PDB file of C-alpha atoms in Angstrom:
ATOM      1  CA  GLY A   1       0.000   0.000   0.000  1.00  0.00           C
ATOM      2  CA  ALA A   2       0.841   3.656  -0.182  1.00  0.00           C
ATOM      3  CA  VAL A   3       3.136   5.133   2.444  1.00  0.00           C
ATOM      4  CA  VAL A   4       2.610   8.269   4.468  1.00  0.00           C
ATOM      5  CA  SER A   5       5.567   9.502   6.458  1.00  0.00           C
ATOM      6  CA  GLN A   6       5.506  11.863   9.409  1.00  0.00           C
ATOM      7  CA  HIS A   7       8.401  13.743  10.918  1.00  0.00           C
ATOM      8  CA  PRO A   8       9.351  14.060  13.679  1.00  0.00           C
ATOM      9  CA  SER A   9       7.958  10.941  15.332  1.00  0.00           C
ATOM     10  CA  TRP A  10       8.299  12.607  18.702  1.00  0.00           C
ATOM     11  CA  VAL A  11       9.191  16.053  19.922  1.00  0.00           C
ATOM     12  CA  ILE A  12       9.549  17.741  23.285  1.00  0.00           C
ATOM     13  CA  CYS A  13       9.355  21.493  23.478  1.00  0.00           C
ATOM     14  CA  LYS A  14       9.059  24.269  26.003  1.00  0.00           C
ATOM     15  CA  SER A  15       5.811  26.051  26.610  1.00  0.00           C
ATOM     16  CA  GLY A  16       5.412  29.056  24.323  1.00  0.00           C
ATOM     17  CA  THR A  17       7.477  27.711  21.466  1.00  0.00           C
ATOM     18  CA  SER A  18       6.209  26.560  18.075  1.00  0.00           C
ATOM     19  CA  VAL A  19       6.573  23.090  16.630  1.00  0.00           C
ATOM     20  CA  LYS A  20       6.242  22.003  13.014  1.00  0.00           C
ATOM     21  CA  ILE A  21       5.178  18.492  12.015  1.00  0.00           C
ATOM     22  CA  GLU A  22       5.572  17.285   8.446  1.00  0.00           C
ATOM     23  CA  CYS A  23       3.404  14.788   6.611  1.00  0.00           C
ATOM     24  CA  ARG A  24       4.584  13.376   3.294  1.00  0.00           C
ATOM     25  CA  SER A  25       2.983  10.983   0.847  1.00  0.00           C
ATOM     26  CA  LEU A  26       5.954   9.006  -0.410  1.00  0.00           C
ATOM     27  CA  ASP A  27       4.704   7.195  -3.486  1.00  0.00           C
ATOM     28  CA  PHE A  28       1.521   8.955  -4.447  1.00  0.00           C
ATOM     29  CA  GLN A  29       0.154  12.446  -4.806  1.00  0.00           C
ATOM     30  CA  ALA A  30      -2.366  13.691  -2.305  1.00  0.00           C
ATOM     31  CA  THR A  31      -4.428  16.768  -3.057  1.00  0.00           C
ATOM     32  CA  THR A  32      -6.033  16.324   0.335  1.00  0.00           C
ATOM     33  CA  MET A  33      -4.500  15.350   3.629  1.00  0.00           C
ATOM     34  CA  PHE A  34      -6.101  15.120   7.040  1.00  0.00           C
ATOM     35  CA  TRP A  35      -4.771  15.960  10.479  1.00  0.00           C
ATOM     36  CA  TYR A  36      -6.023  14.110  13.540  1.00  0.00           C
ATOM     37  CA  ARG A  37      -5.249  14.473  17.226  1.00  0.00           C
ATOM     38  CA  GLN A  38      -5.424  11.608  19.667  1.00  0.00           C
ATOM     39  CA  PHE A  39      -5.236  11.832  23.447  1.00  0.00           C
ATOM     40  CA  PRO A  40      -4.278   8.756  25.493  1.00  0.00           C
ATOM     41  CA  LYS A  41      -6.878   5.998  25.414  1.00  0.00           C
ATOM     42  CA  GLN A  42      -9.151   8.071  23.228  1.00  0.00           C
ATOM     43  CA  SER A  43     -10.235   8.003  19.647  1.00  0.00           C
ATOM     44  CA  LEU A  44      -8.867  10.015  16.755  1.00  0.00           C
ATOM     45  CA  MET A  45     -10.382  13.458  16.442  1.00  0.00           C
ATOM     46  CA  LEU A  46     -10.274  15.150  13.068  1.00  0.00           C
ATOM     47  CA  MET A  47      -8.710  18.582  13.382  1.00  0.00           C
ATOM     48  CA  ALA A  48      -8.580  19.824   9.828  1.00  0.00           C
ATOM     49  CA  THR A  49      -8.545  18.955   6.169  1.00  0.00           C
ATOM     50  CA  SER A  50      -5.501  20.185   4.328  1.00  0.00           C
ATOM     51  CA  ASN A  51      -6.034  21.142   0.695  1.00  0.00           C
ATOM     52  CA  GLU A  52      -3.132  21.556  -1.717  1.00  0.00           C
ATOM     53  CA  GLY A  53      -2.897  25.115  -2.931  1.00  0.00           C
ATOM     54  CA  SER A  54      -5.716  26.461  -0.809  1.00  0.00           C
ATOM     55  CA  LYS A  55      -6.689  27.095   2.795  1.00  0.00           C
ATOM     56  CA  ALA A  56      -7.266  24.284   5.189  1.00  0.00           C
ATOM     57  CA  THR A  57     -10.736  23.482   6.467  1.00  0.00           C
ATOM     58  CA  TYR A  58     -10.847  23.307  10.245  1.00  0.00           C
ATOM     59  CA  GLU A  59     -13.264  21.327  12.365  1.00  0.00           C
ATOM     60  CA  GLN A  60     -15.434  23.116  14.858  1.00  0.00           C
ATOM     61  CA  GLY A  61     -13.532  24.044  17.988  1.00  0.00           C
ATOM     62  CA  VAL A  62     -10.077  23.848  16.427  1.00  0.00           C
ATOM     63  CA  GLU A  63      -8.238  27.164  16.489  1.00  0.00           C
ATOM     64  CA  LYS A  64      -6.869  27.857  13.035  1.00  0.00           C
ATOM     65  CA  ASP A  65      -4.465  30.491  14.316  1.00  0.00           C
ATOM     66  CA  LYS A  66      -2.984  28.030  16.751  1.00  0.00           C
ATOM     67  CA  PHE A  67      -2.758  25.041  14.436  1.00  0.00           C
ATOM     68  CA  LEU A  68      -1.360  26.373  11.187  1.00  0.00           C
ATOM     69  CA  ILE A  69      -1.627  24.064   8.212  1.00  0.00           C
ATOM     70  CA  ASN A  70       0.240  24.491   4.963  1.00  0.00           C
ATOM     71  CA  HIS A  71      -0.144  22.175   1.980  1.00  0.00           C
ATOM     72  CA  ALA A  72       2.418  23.560  -0.397  1.00  0.00           C
ATOM     73  CA  SER A  73       2.796  20.575  -2.696  1.00  0.00           C
ATOM     74  CA  LEU A  74       0.992  17.397  -3.683  1.00  0.00           C
ATOM     75  CA  THR A  75       3.170  15.351  -1.355  1.00  0.00           C
ATOM     76  CA  LEU A  76       3.678  17.562   1.688  1.00  0.00           C
ATOM     77  CA  SER A  77       1.441  19.049   4.358  1.00  0.00           C
ATOM     78  CA  THR A  78       2.736  20.663   7.539  1.00  0.00           C
ATOM     79  CA  LEU A  79       1.062  21.302  10.868  1.00  0.00           C
ATOM     80  CA  THR A  80       2.571  23.998  13.059  1.00  0.00           C
ATOM     81  CA  VAL A  81       1.477  24.176  16.671  1.00  0.00           C
ATOM     82  CA  THR A  82       2.086  27.787  17.610  1.00  0.00           C
ATOM     83  CA  SER A  83       2.768  28.982  21.152  1.00  0.00           C
ATOM     84  CA  ALA A  84       2.421  25.446  22.418  1.00  0.00           C
ATOM     85  CA  HIS A  85       1.113  24.787  25.907  1.00  0.00           C
ATOM     86  CA  PRO A  86       1.069  21.579  27.985  1.00  0.00           C
ATOM     87  CA  GLU A  87      -2.552  20.938  27.028  1.00  0.00           C
ATOM     88  CA  ASP A  88      -1.436  20.686  23.391  1.00  0.00           C
ATOM     89  CA  SER A  89       0.573  17.591  24.284  1.00  0.00           C
ATOM     90  CA  SER A  90      -0.935  14.832  22.191  1.00  0.00           C
ATOM     91  CA  PHE A  91      -0.386  12.333  19.410  1.00  0.00           C
ATOM     92  CA  TYR A  92      -0.845  14.024  16.043  1.00  0.00           C
ATOM     93  CA  ILE A  93      -1.586  11.813  13.075  1.00  0.00           C
ATOM     94  CA  CYS A  94      -1.903  12.722   9.430  1.00  0.00           C
ATOM     95  CA  SER A  95      -3.518  10.761   6.660  1.00  0.00           C
ATOM     96  CA  ALA A  96      -3.787  11.053   2.915  1.00  0.00           C
ATOM     97  CA  ARG A  97      -6.144   9.642   0.363  1.00  0.00           C
ATOM     98  CA  ASP A  98      -4.921   7.742  -2.653  1.00  0.00           C
ATOM     99  CA  LEU A  99      -7.526   8.126  -5.341  1.00  0.00           C
ATOM    100  CA  GLU A 100      -5.840   5.566  -7.544  1.00  0.00           C
ATOM    101  CA  VAL A 101      -6.365   2.648  -5.182  1.00  0.00           C
ATOM    102  CA  GLY A 102      -9.652   1.909  -6.824  1.00  0.00           C
ATOM    103  CA  ARG A 103     -12.066   1.925  -3.982  1.00  0.00           C
ATOM    104  CA  GLY A 104     -14.579   4.109  -5.704  1.00  0.00           C
ATOM    105  CA  TYR A 105     -15.498   7.498  -4.391  1.00  0.00           C
ATOM    106  CA  THR A 106     -14.140   6.838  -0.963  1.00  0.00           C
ATOM    107  CA  GLY A 107     -10.563   6.029  -1.718  1.00  0.00           C
ATOM    108  CA  GLU A 108      -8.468   4.445   0.949  1.00  0.00           C
ATOM    109  CA  LEU A 109      -6.932   6.608   3.630  1.00  0.00           C
ATOM    110  CA  PHE A 110      -3.339   5.881   4.536  1.00  0.00           C
ATOM    111  CA  PHE A 111      -2.113   7.038   7.896  1.00  0.00           C
ATOM    112  CA  GLY A 112       1.271   8.225   9.013  1.00  0.00           C
ATOM    113  CA  GLU A 113       2.976   6.761  12.062  1.00  0.00           C
ATOM    114  CA  GLY A 114       2.038   9.751  14.172  1.00  0.00           C
ATOM    115  CA  SER A 115       4.012  12.453  15.965  1.00  0.00           C
ATOM    116  CA  ARG A 116       3.986  12.592  19.734  1.00  0.00           C
ATOM    117  CA  LEU A 117       4.228  16.129  21.036  1.00  0.00           C
ATOM    118  CA  THR A 118       5.113  16.796  24.657  1.00  0.00           C
ATOM    119  CA  VAL A 119       5.022  20.390  25.831  1.00  0.00           C
ATOM    120  CA  LEU A 120       6.825  21.063  29.104  1.00  0.00           C
TER     121      LEU A 120
ATOM    122  CA  GLY B   1     -22.007  13.107  16.852  1.00  0.00           C
ATOM    123  CA  GLU B   2     -18.453  12.044  17.476  1.00  0.00           C
ATOM    124  CA  SER B   3     -17.736   9.031  19.599  1.00  0.00           C
ATOM    125  CA  VAL B   4     -14.999   9.735  22.051  1.00  0.00           C
ATOM    126  CA  GLY B   5     -14.466   7.581  25.092  1.00  0.00           C
ATOM    127  CA  LEU B   6     -12.369   8.231  28.140  1.00  0.00           C
ATOM    128  CA  HIS B   7     -11.946   4.546  28.804  1.00  0.00           C
ATOM    129  CA  LEU B   8     -11.301   1.969  26.149  1.00  0.00           C
ATOM    130  CA  PRO B   9     -13.328  -1.232  26.405  1.00  0.00           C
ATOM    131  CA  THR B  10     -11.046  -4.218  26.578  1.00  0.00           C
ATOM    132  CA  LEU B  11     -11.426  -7.693  25.129  1.00  0.00           C
ATOM    133  CA  SER B  12      -9.075 -10.389  26.405  1.00  0.00           C
ATOM    134  CA  VAL B  13      -8.815 -13.664  24.526  1.00  0.00           C
ATOM    135  CA  GLN B  14      -6.565 -16.671  24.407  1.00  0.00           C
ATOM    136  CA  GLU B  15      -4.369 -17.291  21.405  1.00  0.00           C
ATOM    137  CA  GLY B  16      -6.235 -19.369  18.858  1.00  0.00           C
ATOM    138  CA  ASP B  17      -9.682 -18.226  19.958  1.00  0.00           C
ATOM    139  CA  ASN B  18     -11.971 -16.245  17.708  1.00  0.00           C
ATOM    140  CA  SER B  19     -12.478 -12.592  18.638  1.00  0.00           C
ATOM    141  CA  ILE B  20     -15.514 -10.450  18.042  1.00  0.00           C
ATOM    142  CA  ILE B  21     -15.250  -6.694  18.399  1.00  0.00           C
ATOM    143  CA  ASN B  22     -18.432  -4.672  18.279  1.00  0.00           C
ATOM    144  CA  CYS B  23     -19.204  -1.128  17.284  1.00  0.00           C
ATOM    145  CA  ALA B  24     -22.368   0.937  17.277  1.00  0.00           C
ATOM    146  CA  TYR B  25     -22.542   3.806  14.861  1.00  0.00           C
ATOM    147  CA  SER B  26     -24.761   6.804  15.159  1.00  0.00           C
ATOM    148  CA  ASN B  27     -25.658   8.093  11.727  1.00  0.00           C
ATOM    149  CA  SER B  28     -28.134   6.210   9.567  1.00  0.00           C
ATOM    150  CA  ALA B  29     -26.833   8.186   6.573  1.00  0.00           C
ATOM    151  CA  SER B  30     -23.400   6.548   6.858  1.00  0.00           C
ATOM    152  CA  ASP B  31     -22.744   4.471   3.784  1.00  0.00           C
ATOM    153  CA  TYR B  32     -19.212   3.205   4.178  1.00  0.00           C
ATOM    154  CA  PHE B  33     -17.515   1.634   7.172  1.00  0.00           C
ATOM    155  CA  ILE B  34     -13.932   0.785   7.905  1.00  0.00           C
ATOM    156  CA  TRP B  35     -12.114  -1.114  10.619  1.00  0.00           C
ATOM    157  CA  TYR B  36      -8.667   0.084  11.610  1.00  0.00           C
ATOM    158  CA  LYS B  37      -6.026  -1.500  13.814  1.00  0.00           C
ATOM    159  CA  GLN B  38      -3.765   0.742  15.856  1.00  0.00           C
ATOM    160  CA  GLU B  39      -0.731  -0.638  17.608  1.00  0.00           C
ATOM    161  CA  SER B  40       0.776   1.263  20.485  1.00  0.00           C
ATOM    162  CA  GLY B  41       2.528   4.447  19.361  1.00  0.00           C
ATOM    163  CA  LYS B  42       1.624   3.981  15.712  1.00  0.00           C
ATOM    164  CA  GLY B  43      -0.907   5.291  13.262  1.00  0.00           C
ATOM    165  CA  PRO B  44      -4.069   3.362  12.329  1.00  0.00           C
ATOM    166  CA  GLN B  45      -3.785   0.599   9.783  1.00  0.00           C
ATOM    167  CA  PHE B  46      -6.631  -0.320   7.438  1.00  0.00           C
ATOM    168  CA  ILE B  47      -8.032  -3.810   8.013  1.00  0.00           C
ATOM    169  CA  ILE B  48     -11.255  -4.171   6.077  1.00  0.00           C
ATOM    170  CA  ASP B  49     -14.139  -2.088   4.824  1.00  0.00           C
ATOM    171  CA  ILE B  50     -17.759  -2.593   3.886  1.00  0.00           C
ATOM    172  CA  ARG B  51     -20.329  -0.550   2.034  1.00  0.00           C
ATOM    173  CA  SER B  52     -23.864  -0.081   3.281  1.00  0.00           C
ATOM    174  CA  ASN B  53     -25.318  -2.199   0.467  1.00  0.00           C
ATOM    175  CA  MET B  54     -23.608  -5.255   1.937  1.00  0.00           C
ATOM    176  CA  ASP B  55     -24.080  -7.039   5.239  1.00  0.00           C
ATOM    177  CA  LYS B  56     -20.952  -9.177   5.283  1.00  0.00           C
ATOM    178  CA  ARG B  57     -17.474  -9.040   3.877  1.00  0.00           C
ATOM    179  CA  GLN B  58     -14.589 -11.415   4.422  1.00  0.00           C
ATOM    180  CA  GLY B  59     -10.888 -10.899   4.309  1.00  0.00           C
ATOM    181  CA  GLN B  60      -7.943 -12.938   5.437  1.00  0.00           C
ATOM    182  CA  ARG B  61      -8.877 -14.168   8.948  1.00  0.00           C
ATOM    183  CA  VAL B  62     -11.240 -11.216   9.353  1.00  0.00           C
ATOM    184  CA  THR B  63     -14.937 -10.780   8.684  1.00  0.00           C
ATOM    185  CA  VAL B  64     -16.973  -7.627   9.022  1.00  0.00           C
ATOM    186  CA  LEU B  65     -20.710  -7.810   9.631  1.00  0.00           C
ATOM    187  CA  LEU B  66     -23.036  -4.869   9.178  1.00  0.00           C
ATOM    188  CA  ASN B  67     -26.540  -4.624  10.609  1.00  0.00           C
ATOM    189  CA  LYS B  68     -28.054  -1.416   9.373  1.00  0.00           C
ATOM    190  CA  THR B  69     -31.330  -2.003  11.193  1.00  0.00           C
ATOM    191  CA  VAL B  70     -29.690  -1.560  14.581  1.00  0.00           C
ATOM    192  CA  LYS B  71     -26.695   0.436  13.323  1.00  0.00           C
ATOM    193  CA  HIS B  72     -24.207  -2.166  14.466  1.00  0.00           C
ATOM    194  CA  LEU B  73     -20.891  -3.246  13.043  1.00  0.00           C
ATOM    195  CA  SER B  74     -18.690  -6.101  14.130  1.00  0.00           C
ATOM    196  CA  LEU B  75     -15.225  -7.364  13.347  1.00  0.00           C
ATOM    197  CA  GLN B  76     -14.528 -11.040  13.698  1.00  0.00           C
ATOM    198  CA  ILE B  77     -10.945 -12.248  13.868  1.00  0.00           C
ATOM    199  CA  ALA B  78     -10.405 -15.952  13.430  1.00  0.00           C
ATOM    200  CA  ALA B  79      -7.658 -17.824  15.259  1.00  0.00           C
ATOM    201  CA  THR B  80      -6.488 -14.721  17.092  1.00  0.00           C
ATOM    202  CA  GLN B  81      -2.725 -14.353  17.414  1.00  0.00           C
ATOM    203  CA  PRO B  82      -0.594 -12.316  19.848  1.00  0.00           C
ATOM    204  CA  GLY B  83       0.254 -10.000  16.956  1.00  0.00           C
ATOM    205  CA  ASP B  84      -3.417  -9.073  16.776  1.00  0.00           C
ATOM    206  CA  SER B  85      -3.132  -7.297  20.123  1.00  0.00           C
ATOM    207  CA  ALA B  86      -3.932  -3.663  19.434  1.00  0.00           C
ATOM    208  CA  VAL B  87      -6.715  -1.100  19.635  1.00  0.00           C
ATOM    209  CA  TYR B  88      -9.377  -1.560  16.985  1.00  0.00           C
ATOM    210  CA  PHE B  89     -11.444   1.341  15.735  1.00  0.00           C
ATOM    211  CA  CYS B  90     -14.510   1.312  13.587  1.00  0.00           C
ATOM    212  CA  ALA B  91     -15.011   4.360  11.414  1.00  0.00           C
ATOM    213  CA  GLU B  92     -17.955   5.552   9.388  1.00  0.00           C
ATOM    214  CA  ASN B  93     -18.137   7.747   6.320  1.00  0.00           C
ATOM    215  CA  ARG B  94     -21.269   9.772   6.471  1.00  0.00           C
ATOM    216  CA  GLY B  95     -23.257  10.001   3.250  1.00  0.00           C
ATOM    217  CA  GLY B  96     -21.461  12.187   0.736  1.00  0.00           C
ATOM    218  CA  SER B  97     -18.290  12.447   2.799  1.00  0.00           C
ATOM    219  CA  TYR B  98     -15.066  10.549   2.315  1.00  0.00           C
ATOM    220  CA  ILE B  99     -13.708  11.553   5.703  1.00  0.00           C
ATOM    221  CA  PRO B 100     -14.067   8.796   8.286  1.00  0.00           C
ATOM    222  CA  THR B 101     -15.394   9.553  11.753  1.00  0.00           C
ATOM    223  CA  PHE B 102     -13.775   7.266  14.273  1.00  0.00           C
ATOM    224  CA  GLY B 103     -15.606   5.341  16.953  1.00  0.00           C
ATOM    225  CA  ARG B 104     -14.394   4.806  20.490  1.00  0.00           C
ATOM    226  CA  GLY B 105     -12.069   1.884  19.983  1.00  0.00           C
ATOM    227  CA  THR B 106     -11.650  -1.479  21.676  1.00  0.00           C
ATOM    228  CA  SER B 107      -8.417  -2.770  23.108  1.00  0.00           C
ATOM    229  CA  LEU B 108      -7.797  -6.406  22.149  1.00  0.00           C
ATOM    230  CA  ILE B 109      -5.380  -8.334  24.338  1.00  0.00           C
ATOM    231  CA  VAL B 110      -4.332 -11.769  23.150  1.00  0.00           C
ATOM    232  CA  HIS B 111      -2.777 -14.053  25.732  1.00  0.00           C
ATOM    233  CA  PRO B 112      -0.330 -16.672  24.458  1.00  0.00           C
TER     234      PRO B 112
END
Protein backbone atom coordinates (compact mmCIF):
# COMPACT_ATOMS: atom_id res chain seq x y z
CA GLY A 1 0.00 0.00 0.00
CA ALA A 2 0.84 3.66 -0.18
CA VAL A 3 3.14 5.13 2.44
CA VAL A 4 2.61 8.27 4.47
CA SER A 5 5.57 9.50 6.46
CA GLN A 6 5.51 11.86 9.41
CA HIS A 7 8.40 13.74 10.92
CA PRO A 8 9.35 14.06 13.68
CA SER A 9 7.96 10.94 15.33
CA TRP A 10 8.30 12.61 18.70
CA VAL A 11 9.19 16.05 19.92
CA ILE A 12 9.55 17.74 23.28
CA CYS A 13 9.35 21.49 23.48
CA LYS A 14 9.06 24.27 26.00
CA SER A 15 5.81 26.05 26.61
CA GLY A 16 5.41 29.06 24.32
CA THR A 17 7.48 27.71 21.47
CA SER A 18 6.21 26.56 18.07
CA VAL A 19 6.57 23.09 16.63
CA LYS A 20 6.24 22.00 13.01
CA ILE A 21 5.18 18.49 12.02
CA GLU A 22 5.57 17.29 8.45
CA CYS A 23 3.40 14.79 6.61
CA ARG A 24 4.58 13.38 3.29
CA SER A 25 2.98 10.98 0.85
CA LEU A 26 5.95 9.01 -0.41
CA ASP A 27 4.70 7.20 -3.49
CA PHE A 28 1.52 8.95 -4.45
CA GLN A 29 0.15 12.45 -4.81
CA ALA A 30 -2.37 13.69 -2.30
CA THR A 31 -4.43 16.77 -3.06
CA THR A 32 -6.03 16.32 0.33
CA MET A 33 -4.50 15.35 3.63
CA PHE A 34 -6.10 15.12 7.04
CA TRP A 35 -4.77 15.96 10.48
CA TYR A 36 -6.02 14.11 13.54
CA ARG A 37 -5.25 14.47 17.23
CA GLN A 38 -5.42 11.61 19.67
CA PHE A 39 -5.24 11.83 23.45
CA PRO A 40 -4.28 8.76 25.49
CA LYS A 41 -6.88 6.00 25.41
CA GLN A 42 -9.15 8.07 23.23
CA SER A 43 -10.24 8.00 19.65
CA LEU A 44 -8.87 10.02 16.75
CA MET A 45 -10.38 13.46 16.44
CA LEU A 46 -10.27 15.15 13.07
CA MET A 47 -8.71 18.58 13.38
CA ALA A 48 -8.58 19.82 9.83
CA THR A 49 -8.55 18.95 6.17
CA SER A 50 -5.50 20.19 4.33
CA ASN A 51 -6.03 21.14 0.70
CA GLU A 52 -3.13 21.56 -1.72
CA GLY A 53 -2.90 25.12 -2.93
CA SER A 54 -5.72 26.46 -0.81
CA LYS A 55 -6.69 27.09 2.80
CA ALA A 56 -7.27 24.28 5.19
CA THR A 57 -10.74 23.48 6.47
CA TYR A 58 -10.85 23.31 10.24
CA GLU A 59 -13.26 21.33 12.36
CA GLN A 60 -15.43 23.12 14.86
CA GLY A 61 -13.53 24.04 17.99
CA VAL A 62 -10.08 23.85 16.43
CA GLU A 63 -8.24 27.16 16.49
CA LYS A 64 -6.87 27.86 13.03
CA ASP A 65 -4.46 30.49 14.32
CA LYS A 66 -2.98 28.03 16.75
CA PHE A 67 -2.76 25.04 14.44
CA LEU A 68 -1.36 26.37 11.19
CA ILE A 69 -1.63 24.06 8.21
CA ASN A 70 0.24 24.49 4.96
CA HIS A 71 -0.14 22.18 1.98
CA ALA A 72 2.42 23.56 -0.40
CA SER A 73 2.80 20.57 -2.70
CA LEU A 74 0.99 17.40 -3.68
CA THR A 75 3.17 15.35 -1.36
CA LEU A 76 3.68 17.56 1.69
CA SER A 77 1.44 19.05 4.36
CA THR A 78 2.74 20.66 7.54
CA LEU A 79 1.06 21.30 10.87
CA THR A 80 2.57 24.00 13.06
CA VAL A 81 1.48 24.18 16.67
CA THR A 82 2.09 27.79 17.61
CA SER A 83 2.77 28.98 21.15
CA ALA A 84 2.42 25.45 22.42
CA HIS A 85 1.11 24.79 25.91
CA PRO A 86 1.07 21.58 27.98
CA GLU A 87 -2.55 20.94 27.03
CA ASP A 88 -1.44 20.69 23.39
CA SER A 89 0.57 17.59 24.28
CA SER A 90 -0.94 14.83 22.19
CA PHE A 91 -0.39 12.33 19.41
CA TYR A 92 -0.84 14.02 16.04
CA ILE A 93 -1.59 11.81 13.08
CA CYS A 94 -1.90 12.72 9.43
CA SER A 95 -3.52 10.76 6.66
CA ALA A 96 -3.79 11.05 2.92
CA ARG A 97 -6.14 9.64 0.36
CA ASP A 98 -4.92 7.74 -2.65
CA LEU A 99 -7.53 8.13 -5.34
CA GLU A 100 -5.84 5.57 -7.54
CA VAL A 101 -6.37 2.65 -5.18
CA GLY A 102 -9.65 1.91 -6.82
CA ARG A 103 -12.07 1.92 -3.98
CA GLY A 104 -14.58 4.11 -5.70
CA TYR A 105 -15.50 7.50 -4.39
CA THR A 106 -14.14 6.84 -0.96
CA GLY A 107 -10.56 6.03 -1.72
CA GLU A 108 -8.47 4.44 0.95
CA LEU A 109 -6.93 6.61 3.63
CA PHE A 110 -3.34 5.88 4.54
CA PHE A 111 -2.11 7.04 7.90
CA GLY A 112 1.27 8.22 9.01
CA GLU A 113 2.98 6.76 12.06
CA GLY A 114 2.04 9.75 14.17
CA SER A 115 4.01 12.45 15.96
CA ARG A 116 3.99 12.59 19.73
CA LEU A 117 4.23 16.13 21.04
CA THR A 118 5.11 16.80 24.66
CA VAL A 119 5.02 20.39 25.83
CA LEU A 120 6.83 21.06 29.10
CA GLY B 1 -22.01 13.11 16.85
CA GLU B 2 -18.45 12.04 17.48
CA SER B 3 -17.74 9.03 19.60
CA VAL B 4 -15.00 9.73 22.05
CA GLY B 5 -14.47 7.58 25.09
CA LEU B 6 -12.37 8.23 28.14
CA HIS B 7 -11.95 4.55 28.80
CA LEU B 8 -11.30 1.97 26.15
CA PRO B 9 -13.33 -1.23 26.41
CA THR B 10 -11.05 -4.22 26.58
CA LEU B 11 -11.43 -7.69 25.13
CA SER B 12 -9.08 -10.39 26.41
CA VAL B 13 -8.81 -13.66 24.53
CA GLN B 14 -6.56 -16.67 24.41
CA GLU B 15 -4.37 -17.29 21.41
CA GLY B 16 -6.24 -19.37 18.86
CA ASP B 17 -9.68 -18.23 19.96
CA ASN B 18 -11.97 -16.24 17.71
CA SER B 19 -12.48 -12.59 18.64
CA ILE B 20 -15.51 -10.45 18.04
CA ILE B 21 -15.25 -6.69 18.40
CA ASN B 22 -18.43 -4.67 18.28
CA CYS B 23 -19.20 -1.13 17.28
CA ALA B 24 -22.37 0.94 17.28
CA TYR B 25 -22.54 3.81 14.86
CA SER B 26 -24.76 6.80 15.16
CA ASN B 27 -25.66 8.09 11.73
CA SER B 28 -28.13 6.21 9.57
CA ALA B 29 -26.83 8.19 6.57
CA SER B 30 -23.40 6.55 6.86
CA ASP B 31 -22.74 4.47 3.78
CA TYR B 32 -19.21 3.21 4.18
CA PHE B 33 -17.52 1.63 7.17
CA ILE B 34 -13.93 0.79 7.90
CA TRP B 35 -12.11 -1.11 10.62
CA TYR B 36 -8.67 0.08 11.61
CA LYS B 37 -6.03 -1.50 13.81
CA GLN B 38 -3.77 0.74 15.86
CA GLU B 39 -0.73 -0.64 17.61
CA SER B 40 0.78 1.26 20.49
CA GLY B 41 2.53 4.45 19.36
CA LYS B 42 1.62 3.98 15.71
CA GLY B 43 -0.91 5.29 13.26
CA PRO B 44 -4.07 3.36 12.33
CA GLN B 45 -3.79 0.60 9.78
CA PHE B 46 -6.63 -0.32 7.44
CA ILE B 47 -8.03 -3.81 8.01
CA ILE B 48 -11.25 -4.17 6.08
CA ASP B 49 -14.14 -2.09 4.82
CA ILE B 50 -17.76 -2.59 3.89
CA ARG B 51 -20.33 -0.55 2.03
CA SER B 52 -23.86 -0.08 3.28
CA ASN B 53 -25.32 -2.20 0.47
CA MET B 54 -23.61 -5.26 1.94
CA ASP B 55 -24.08 -7.04 5.24
CA LYS B 56 -20.95 -9.18 5.28
CA ARG B 57 -17.47 -9.04 3.88
CA GLN B 58 -14.59 -11.42 4.42
CA GLY B 59 -10.89 -10.90 4.31
CA GLN B 60 -7.94 -12.94 5.44
CA ARG B 61 -8.88 -14.17 8.95
CA VAL B 62 -11.24 -11.22 9.35
CA THR B 63 -14.94 -10.78 8.68
CA VAL B 64 -16.97 -7.63 9.02
CA LEU B 65 -20.71 -7.81 9.63
CA LEU B 66 -23.04 -4.87 9.18
CA ASN B 67 -26.54 -4.62 10.61
CA LYS B 68 -28.05 -1.42 9.37
CA THR B 69 -31.33 -2.00 11.19
CA VAL B 70 -29.69 -1.56 14.58
CA LYS B 71 -26.69 0.44 13.32
CA HIS B 72 -24.21 -2.17 14.47
CA LEU B 73 -20.89 -3.25 13.04
CA SER B 74 -18.69 -6.10 14.13
CA LEU B 75 -15.23 -7.36 13.35
CA GLN B 76 -14.53 -11.04 13.70
CA ILE B 77 -10.95 -12.25 13.87
CA ALA B 78 -10.41 -15.95 13.43
CA ALA B 79 -7.66 -17.82 15.26
CA THR B 80 -6.49 -14.72 17.09
CA GLN B 81 -2.73 -14.35 17.41
CA PRO B 82 -0.59 -12.32 19.85
CA GLY B 83 0.25 -10.00 16.96
CA ASP B 84 -3.42 -9.07 16.78
CA SER B 85 -3.13 -7.30 20.12
CA ALA B 86 -3.93 -3.66 19.43
CA VAL B 87 -6.71 -1.10 19.63
CA TYR B 88 -9.38 -1.56 16.98
CA PHE B 89 -11.44 1.34 15.73
CA CYS B 90 -14.51 1.31 13.59
CA ALA B 91 -15.01 4.36 11.41
CA GLU B 92 -17.95 5.55 9.39
CA ASN B 93 -18.14 7.75 6.32
CA ARG B 94 -21.27 9.77 6.47
CA GLY B 95 -23.26 10.00 3.25
CA GLY B 96 -21.46 12.19 0.74
CA SER B 97 -18.29 12.45 2.80
CA TYR B 98 -15.07 10.55 2.31
CA ILE B 99 -13.71 11.55 5.70
CA PRO B 100 -14.07 8.80 8.29
CA THR B 101 -15.39 9.55 11.75
CA PHE B 102 -13.77 7.27 14.27
CA GLY B 103 -15.61 5.34 16.95
CA ARG B 104 -14.39 4.81 20.49
CA GLY B 105 -12.07 1.88 19.98
CA THR B 106 -11.65 -1.48 21.68
CA SER B 107 -8.42 -2.77 23.11
CA LEU B 108 -7.80 -6.41 22.15
CA ILE B 109 -5.38 -8.33 24.34
CA VAL B 110 -4.33 -11.77 23.15
CA HIS B 111 -2.78 -14.05 25.73
CA PRO B 112 -0.33 -16.67 24.46
